[in-house]
Tab-separated table of C-alpha atoms and ligand atoms in Angstrom:
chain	number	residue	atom	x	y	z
A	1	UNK	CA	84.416	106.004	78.198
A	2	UNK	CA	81.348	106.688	80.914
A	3	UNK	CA	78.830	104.263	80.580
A	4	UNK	CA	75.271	105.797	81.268
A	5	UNK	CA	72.647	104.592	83.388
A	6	UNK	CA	70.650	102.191	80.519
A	7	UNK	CA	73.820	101.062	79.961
A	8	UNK	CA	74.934	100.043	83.707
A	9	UNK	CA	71.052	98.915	84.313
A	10	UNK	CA	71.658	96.467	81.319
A	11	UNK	CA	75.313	95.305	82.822
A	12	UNK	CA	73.359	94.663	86.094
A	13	UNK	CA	70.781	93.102	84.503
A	14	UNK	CA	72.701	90.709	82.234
A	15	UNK	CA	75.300	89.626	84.409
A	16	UNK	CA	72.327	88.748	87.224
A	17	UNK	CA	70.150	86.993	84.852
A	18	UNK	CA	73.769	84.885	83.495
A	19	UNK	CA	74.602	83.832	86.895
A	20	UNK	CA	70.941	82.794	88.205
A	21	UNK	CA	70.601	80.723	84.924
A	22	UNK	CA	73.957	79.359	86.212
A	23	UNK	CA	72.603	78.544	89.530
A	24	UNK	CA	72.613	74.779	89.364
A	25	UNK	CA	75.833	74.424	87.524
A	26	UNK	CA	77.535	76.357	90.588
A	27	UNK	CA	75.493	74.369	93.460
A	28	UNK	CA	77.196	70.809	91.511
A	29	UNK	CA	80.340	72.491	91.145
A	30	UNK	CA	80.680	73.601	94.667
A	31	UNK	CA	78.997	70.251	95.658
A	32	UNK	CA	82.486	68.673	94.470
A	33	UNK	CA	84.394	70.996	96.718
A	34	UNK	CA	82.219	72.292	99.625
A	35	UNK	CA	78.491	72.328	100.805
A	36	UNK	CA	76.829	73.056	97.616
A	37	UNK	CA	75.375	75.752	98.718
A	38	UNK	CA	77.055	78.638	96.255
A	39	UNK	CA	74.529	78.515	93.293
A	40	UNK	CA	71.466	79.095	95.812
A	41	UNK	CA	73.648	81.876	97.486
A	42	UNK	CA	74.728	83.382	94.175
A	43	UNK	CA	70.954	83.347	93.091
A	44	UNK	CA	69.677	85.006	95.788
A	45	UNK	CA	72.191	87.627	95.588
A	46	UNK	CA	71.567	88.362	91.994
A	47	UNK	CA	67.935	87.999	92.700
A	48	UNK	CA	68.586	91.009	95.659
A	49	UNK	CA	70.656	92.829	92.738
A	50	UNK	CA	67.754	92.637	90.293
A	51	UNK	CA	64.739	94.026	92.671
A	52	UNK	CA	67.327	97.172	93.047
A	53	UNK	CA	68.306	97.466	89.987
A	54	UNK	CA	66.867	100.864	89.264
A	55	UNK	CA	68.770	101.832	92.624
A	56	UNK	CA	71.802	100.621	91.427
A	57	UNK	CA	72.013	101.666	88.162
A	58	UNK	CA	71.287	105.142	89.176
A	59	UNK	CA	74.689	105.369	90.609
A	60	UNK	CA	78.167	105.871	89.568
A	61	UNK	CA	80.031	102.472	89.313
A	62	UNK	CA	82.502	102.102	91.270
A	63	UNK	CA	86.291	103.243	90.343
A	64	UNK	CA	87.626	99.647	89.395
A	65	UNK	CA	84.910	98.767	87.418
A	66	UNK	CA	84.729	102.433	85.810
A	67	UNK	CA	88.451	101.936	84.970
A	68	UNK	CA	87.523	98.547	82.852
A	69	UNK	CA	85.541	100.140	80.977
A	70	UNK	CA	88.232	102.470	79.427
A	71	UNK	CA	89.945	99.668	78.715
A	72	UNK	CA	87.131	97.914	76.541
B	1	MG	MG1	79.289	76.817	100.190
């Protein structure tokens, strides 16, 4: 199964929007363990990934995540 571009723009999109809602949760989790620093880093990542979204949904997913998707 290809997924089309909508398709991978809403992947991107949901998956970015999950983990910057999960931004605080992952800051006290890695407070426990580390600096606390992850859920700030993860959110600005996902932040990065939504401003290019159109970008990246325009291309082909890569050949790992294409192969998931046969499997779902
Ligand atoms: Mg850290």
């Amino acid at each position: 199964m290809m997924i089309d571009r909508q398709a991978r723009k809403l992947l991107f999109e949901t998956v970015a929007q999950r983990v910057i809602a999960s931004a605080d949760e992952l800051t006290d989790l890695d407070r426990a363990i580390g600096d606390g620093d992850h859920g700030a880093n993860m959110r600005r990542g996902f932040e990065a990934v939504l401003a290019a979204v159109d970008e990246l949904s325009a291309k082909i997913l890569a050949s790992p995540l294409r192969r998931w998707t046969t499997l779902v």
